[in-house]
């Protein structure tokens, strides 16, 4: 069995199956379940075929499998194009191609296509572990190429691994040079498939009960913030992204937007200066601290005080903003805002609506109603929890407010807004993130999906739109510190929170700092950063043609350096002292014009040298004699060696005039 | 694998070879390859890899995918270094040729090549090929100072067969580049005529004395003992003498001391061509030698007095091989 295994591991087919497996592995979790099973089967059959040739399938059957796989792909994805479906189909076809491959030519094609499969994975993830995994995969691919081209040399595994690692390691400096200098252009060359960025976690465009609690389970970074000066206090970090006006009784939506001009913003005090690095989320909204003074260039600032980019954000995006933490929005309420901000879906949540209407009659002041509502949340037995009981039925807000009384921020924000509307106060839901964690390593604030939050804005006469966060009334720790401290002790937390002991937390900070660097300098390296870098290096704008020239020159230079350093030929070391001395003797004579020909024996050479230096004939003959004795007779004694050495040292090379 | 260069149309490959041939050093029995005579081109697989890289690069540009760029450049760098490595897999490799042992026409002359080094590198999977001949691969790992290979060259005519121009090439380590060089080394092989398959009966007429070579048998007069030579019949082993001396020895006989065979040109009909006559004579010599008879040879221009033994046989065969050639 062991022997069989080792014979399999020597077969070239094994060295194609192995890298192919490594290349496909990161894709597996995204594929429909039948695909990994099929591939496992195909690979097993091909491995088996190494020792059992009967397992080789006829081309016809492979064609049938390929057609079936294509049909399966269409049934699962609805298409064979696009990022997800295209990649899945390509991987399957490659596995099928493997089954009929047996020549080096086929194997080489598979290995070339493996590189393509690697890159498709980068459409889904580009983090550091992916990069490290890529390096390892490339090493194995290089090993495969070496194995396929070693002929019958039977190089051992260690030799091949070392050679591959050396080749890849030497390639890295060249790669970096090309990465930095290759002229970057912005914008896509062709239209991307619509699903180019699907499958990312992040805020949705609507809010139903349970949505945010779901999102909290993810610990992914949504964006990172660097403050120029001090970070504002935690409870002021409201990152707005969406304003939801429309309510159908269960779900809040943005609905139709109006074209009204943006109300004027009156800022008080010093604005906060900060830069956001936004992870690609495939949506066109940008996050900003309440309330940004103005939009970054090329970004639209709409009448809900939201920032909108023209294109969906599908690469790392960096922008700088100034925000006023103390602000006042012009208090004229537009007619559109008034009607949309008071709209209540008919025949839904009657008890809540009734409660709101009752508050209207109870208090004569809008602010009093707001405060009363918050007091209710605070003083009655409402619980802030990640696992609220489901509230099915036609009246989810009623069910929450009067029965379950357990909810997450979306429950509180939604029901509060509805209550306000019922009480005649224009109100809307705002979606975004709240808080974030400062990394003590690099002082960068990272805002994660777990910081997702929903709150409300109400329009008060004399004050305009004012932010009200009902969650703060129930669980002030959520806003002042973080989610973890706001949850009850016996609450089941997401895994990442449970693991957060102090050592791990510390490591995570370091990792996060490294990850931030990676994101900004590697993933975010584009035309903007390239120009910035060139300006820092050369103090002026660098044109594309200059960049191309520099690229060529640098690659040439580095390649030559590497070639020189790594392949610098070392002559075999001469260990025999007599041989060494004799070569030294020949060298010295050569410098004086008597070079020994390749075909010339020591005796002939000696007589030729003696003709040129008759006075030294004795010494030359003696040297030659010691040398010849050492070559053809016995071991030379140390005496002889020393004698030879002194003879060579004392040779008089001055040409004889005689 | 053919002698055709990768990715080049035939006329270009021939052009390069002609040009390169002018630059080859002649009349030498040792060549060390250096960068002046190593040529390199991408292989078909190298082109496929480049194509895949181009597609990946286009994707990386379109999606502004940094890791896509990284992979493209990493692979490109690997290809660049693989090119250097392939070149280095030939660079400073020294090849020495030794004359091949004589063969009969139609057999493969086996030229022995010795590979040695002036570096401490591994030389892996280096192919040697003469035009229209089979390829021989060799490896010279760093742990070895030299290695030998036998390069077969099919012979098609008698006389001296010179070691043809050899193409040395390698695609190691990654198979993406094809590095090659041509070498011309001094080395020759004496090709005897092919022994005739069905020689005519040995004709006694015109012989001063003698018997048909094939009739010579062990009942002839004992002539002495000599050391064993390959090809001697086991029937003629001098067992007693072997037991005494411990070395292999063979009994020799002559038919009557004056009974010598003369293998001569005149015995063969004029209707036979020169090559056919030489083939038949070759067969007769082999037979006579096998039977241990004393034979002489007489062909126009050369007369070899009767004798026996390996050296005598070689002398005769050599005369046949070089018949008609001025030396």
PDB file of N, CA and C in Angstrom, chain A residues 278-318:
ATOM      1  N   UNK A 278     -12.959  53.136   3.151  1.00  0.00           N
ATOM      2  CA  UNK A 278     -14.171  52.330   3.074  1.00  0.00           C
ATOM      3  C   UNK A 278     -13.902  51.022   2.357  1.00  0.00           C
ATOM      4  N   UNK A 279     -14.299  49.923   2.976  1.00  0.00           N
ATOM      5  CA  UNK A 279     -14.194  48.616   2.312  1.00  0.00           C
ATOM      6  C   UNK A 279     -15.212  48.582   1.178  1.00  0.00           C
ATOM      7  N   UNK A 280     -14.881  47.906   0.094  1.00  0.00           N
ATOM      8  CA  UNK A 280     -15.865  47.829  -0.990  1.00  0.00           C
ATOM      9  C   UNK A 280     -17.140  47.146  -0.505  1.00  0.00           C
ATOM     10  N   UNK A 281     -18.282  47.786  -0.716  1.00  0.00           N
ATOM     11  CA  UNK A 281     -19.536  47.157  -0.298  1.00  0.00           C
ATOM     12  C   UNK A 281     -20.537  47.074  -1.435  1.00  0.00           C
ATOM     13  N   UNK A 282     -20.093  47.486  -2.654  1.00  0.00           N
ATOM     14  CA  UNK A 282     -20.900  47.347  -3.864  1.00  0.00           C
ATOM     15  C   UNK A 282     -22.152  48.215  -3.845  1.00  0.00           C
ATOM     16  N   UNK A 283     -22.251  49.136  -2.896  1.00  0.00           N
ATOM     17  CA  UNK A 283     -23.372  50.076  -2.877  1.00  0.00           C
ATOM     18  C   UNK A 283     -22.775  51.447  -3.115  1.00  0.00           C
ATOM     19  N   UNK A 284     -23.620  52.447  -3.397  1.00  0.00           N
ATOM     20  CA  UNK A 284     -23.017  53.732  -3.721  1.00  0.00           C
ATOM     21  C   UNK A 284     -23.058  54.722  -2.556  1.00  0.00           C
ATOM     22  N   UNK A 285     -23.443  54.246  -1.368  1.00  0.00           N
ATOM     23  CA  UNK A 285     -23.436  55.203  -0.270  1.00  0.00           C
ATOM     24  C   UNK A 285     -22.113  55.232   0.474  1.00  0.00           C
ATOM     25  N   UNK A 286     -21.809  56.452   0.968  1.00  0.00           N
ATOM     26  CA  UNK A 286     -20.604  56.653   1.772  1.00  0.00           C
ATOM     27  C   UNK A 286     -21.043  56.987   3.189  1.00  0.00           C
ATOM     28  N   UNK A 287     -20.215  56.627   4.135  1.00  0.00           N
ATOM     29  CA  UNK A 287     -20.560  56.894   5.529  1.00  0.00           C
ATOM     30  C   UNK A 287     -19.951  58.207   5.969  1.00  0.00           C
ATOM     31  N   UNK A 288     -20.676  58.910   6.840  1.00  0.00           N
ATOM     32  CA  UNK A 288     -20.156  60.170   7.352  1.00  0.00           C
ATOM     33  C   UNK A 288     -20.668  60.366   8.765  1.00  0.00           C
ATOM     34  N   UNK A 289     -19.851  61.035   9.530  1.00  0.00           N
ATOM     35  CA  UNK A 289     -20.235  61.353  10.897  1.00  0.00           C
ATOM     36  C   UNK A 289     -21.306  62.434  10.821  1.00  0.00           C
ATOM     37  N   UNK A 290     -22.333  62.347  11.644  1.00  0.00           N
ATOM     38  CA  UNK A 290     -23.368  63.402  11.690  1.00  0.00           C
ATOM     39  C   UNK A 290     -22.710  64.713  12.057  1.00  0.00           C
ATOM     40  N   UNK A 291     -22.788  65.764  11.334  1.00  0.00           N
ATOM     41  CA  UNK A 291     -23.224  65.944   9.970  1.00  0.00           C
ATOM     42  C   UNK A 291     -22.062  66.489   9.157  1.00  0.00           C
ATOM     43  N   UNK A 292     -21.818  65.953   7.985  1.00  0.00           N
ATOM     44  CA  UNK A 292     -20.681  66.435   7.198  1.00  0.00           C
ATOM     45  C   UNK A 292     -20.898  67.859   6.692  1.00  0.00           C
ATOM     46  N   UNK A 293     -19.834  68.623   6.682  1.00  0.00           N
ATOM     47  CA  UNK A 293     -19.907  70.008   6.238  1.00  0.00           C
ATOM     48  C   UNK A 293     -20.159  70.067   4.737  1.00  0.00           C
ATOM     49  N   UNK A 294     -19.341  69.316   3.992  1.00  0.00           N
ATOM     50  CA  UNK A 294     -19.582  69.216   2.554  1.00  0.00           C
ATOM     51  C   UNK A 294     -19.022  67.896   2.031  1.00  0.00           C
ATOM     52  N   UNK A 295     -19.445  67.578   0.820  1.00  0.00           N
ATOM     53  CA  UNK A 295     -19.089  66.275   0.266  1.00  0.00           C
ATOM     54  C   UNK A 295     -17.677  66.305  -0.307  1.00  0.00           C
ATOM     55  N   UNK A 296     -16.965  65.165  -0.296  1.00  0.00           N
ATOM     56  CA  UNK A 296     -15.675  65.104  -0.998  1.00  0.00           C
ATOM     57  C   UNK A 296     -15.899  65.275  -2.504  1.00  0.00           C
ATOM     58  N   UNK A 297     -14.857  65.654  -3.243  1.00  0.00           N
ATOM     59  CA  UNK A 297     -15.035  65.893  -4.679  1.00  0.00           C
ATOM     60  C   UNK A 297     -15.609  64.681  -5.405  1.00  0.00           C
ATOM     61  N   UNK A 298     -16.532  64.945  -6.295  1.00  0.00           N
ATOM     62  CA  UNK A 298     -17.120  63.876  -7.106  1.00  0.00           C
ATOM     63  C   UNK A 298     -18.201  63.085  -6.399  1.00  0.00           C
ATOM     64  N   UNK A 299     -18.596  63.526  -5.216  1.00  0.00           N
ATOM     65  CA  UNK A 299     -19.618  62.791  -4.460  1.00  0.00           C
ATOM     66  C   UNK A 299     -20.826  63.708  -4.272  1.00  0.00           C
ATOM     67  N   UNK A 300     -22.015  63.126  -4.422  1.00  0.00           N
ATOM     68  CA  UNK A 300     -23.243  63.914  -4.293  1.00  0.00           C
ATOM     69  C   UNK A 300     -23.673  63.960  -2.828  1.00  0.00           C
ATOM     70  N   UNK A 301     -24.095  65.139  -2.402  1.00  0.00           N
ATOM     71  CA  UNK A 301     -24.544  65.329  -1.013  1.00  0.00           C
ATOM     72  C   UNK A 301     -26.029  65.624  -1.090  1.00  0.00           C
ATOM     73  N   UNK A 302     -26.882  64.697  -0.691  1.00  0.00           N
ATOM     74  CA  UNK A 302     -28.308  64.869  -0.996  1.00  0.00           C
ATOM     75  C   UNK A 302     -29.078  65.548   0.128  1.00  0.00           C
ATOM     76  N   UNK A 303     -30.360  65.702  -0.099  1.00  0.00           N
ATOM     77  CA  UNK A 303     -31.150  66.515   0.843  1.00  0.00           C
ATOM     78  C   UNK A 303     -31.470  65.782   2.136  1.00  0.00           C
ATOM     79  N   UNK A 304     -31.067  64.524   2.246  1.00  0.00           N
ATOM     80  CA  UNK A 304     -31.169  63.836   3.541  1.00  0.00           C
ATOM     81  C   UNK A 304     -29.832  63.853   4.271  1.00  0.00           C
ATOM     82  N   UNK A 305     -28.923  64.673   3.777  1.00  0.00           N
ATOM     83  CA  UNK A 305     -27.567  64.785   4.333  1.00  0.00           C
ATOM     84  C   UNK A 305     -26.805  63.470   4.203  1.00  0.00           C
ATOM     85  N   UNK A 306     -27.007  62.830   3.067  1.00  0.00           N
ATOM     86  CA  UNK A 306     -26.321  61.574   2.805  1.00  0.00           C
ATOM     87  C   UNK A 306     -25.357  61.768   1.644  1.00  0.00           C
ATOM     88  N   UNK A 307     -24.244  61.046   1.685  1.00  0.00           N
ATOM     89  CA  UNK A 307     -23.250  61.126   0.621  1.00  0.00           C
ATOM     90  C   UNK A 307     -23.457  59.955  -0.339  1.00  0.00           C
ATOM     91  N   UNK A 308     -23.520  60.268  -1.613  1.00  0.00           N
ATOM     92  CA  UNK A 308     -23.733  59.226  -2.618  1.00  0.00           C
ATOM     93  C   UNK A 308     -22.671  59.339  -3.709  1.00  0.00           C
ATOM     94  N   UNK A 309     -21.943  58.224  -3.974  1.00  0.00           N
ATOM     95  CA  UNK A 309     -20.991  58.261  -5.086  1.00  0.00           C
ATOM     96  C   UNK A 309     -21.726  57.843  -6.353  1.00  0.00           C
ATOM     97  N   UNK A 310     -21.145  58.169  -7.509  1.00  0.00           N
ATOM     98  CA  UNK A 310     -21.835  57.861  -8.768  1.00  0.00           C
ATOM     99  C   UNK A 310     -21.826  56.372  -9.044  1.00  0.00           C
ATOM    100  N   UNK A 311     -20.671  55.739  -8.769  1.00  0.00           N
ATOM    101  CA  UNK A 311     -20.537  54.312  -9.060  1.00  0.00           C
ATOM    102  C   UNK A 311     -20.578  53.541  -7.738  1.00  0.00           C
ATOM    103  N   UNK A 312     -21.025  52.295  -7.787  1.00  0.00           N
ATOM    104  CA  UNK A 312     -20.933  51.469  -6.575  1.00  0.00           C
ATOM    105  C   UNK A 312     -19.459  51.354  -6.135  1.00  0.00           C
ATOM    106  N   UNK A 313     -19.282  51.277  -4.822  1.00  0.00           N
ATOM    107  CA  UNK A 313     -17.907  51.196  -4.312  1.00  0.00           C
ATOM    108  C   UNK A 313     -17.463  49.743  -4.402  1.00  0.00           C
ATOM    109  N   UNK A 314     -16.629  49.420  -5.395  1.00  0.00           N
ATOM    110  CA  UNK A 314     -16.168  48.032  -5.472  1.00  0.00           C
ATOM    111  C   UNK A 314     -14.660  47.889  -5.327  1.00  0.00           C
ATOM    112  N   UNK A 315     -14.007  48.990  -5.020  1.00  0.00           N
ATOM    113  CA  UNK A 315     -12.615  48.879  -4.592  1.00  0.00           C
ATOM    114  C   UNK A 315     -12.494  49.705  -3.311  1.00  0.00           C
ATOM    115  N   UNK A 316     -11.384  49.495  -2.631  1.00  0.00           N
ATOM    116  CA  UNK A 316     -11.164  50.249  -1.411  1.00  0.00           C
ATOM    117  C   UNK A 316     -11.239  51.741  -1.731  1.00  0.00           C
ATOM    118  N   UNK A 317     -11.995  52.507  -0.927  1.00  0.00           N
ATOM    119  CA  UNK A 317     -12.218  53.909  -1.266  1.00  0.00           C
ATOM    120  C   UNK A 317     -11.862  54.779  -0.069  1.00  0.00           C
ATOM    121  N   UNK A 318     -11.068  55.806  -0.349  1.00  0.00           N
ATOM    122  CA  UNK A 318     -10.584  56.656   0.737  1.00  0.00           C
ATOM    123  C   UNK A 318     -11.054  58.069   0.501  1.00  0.00           C
TER     124      UNK A 318
END
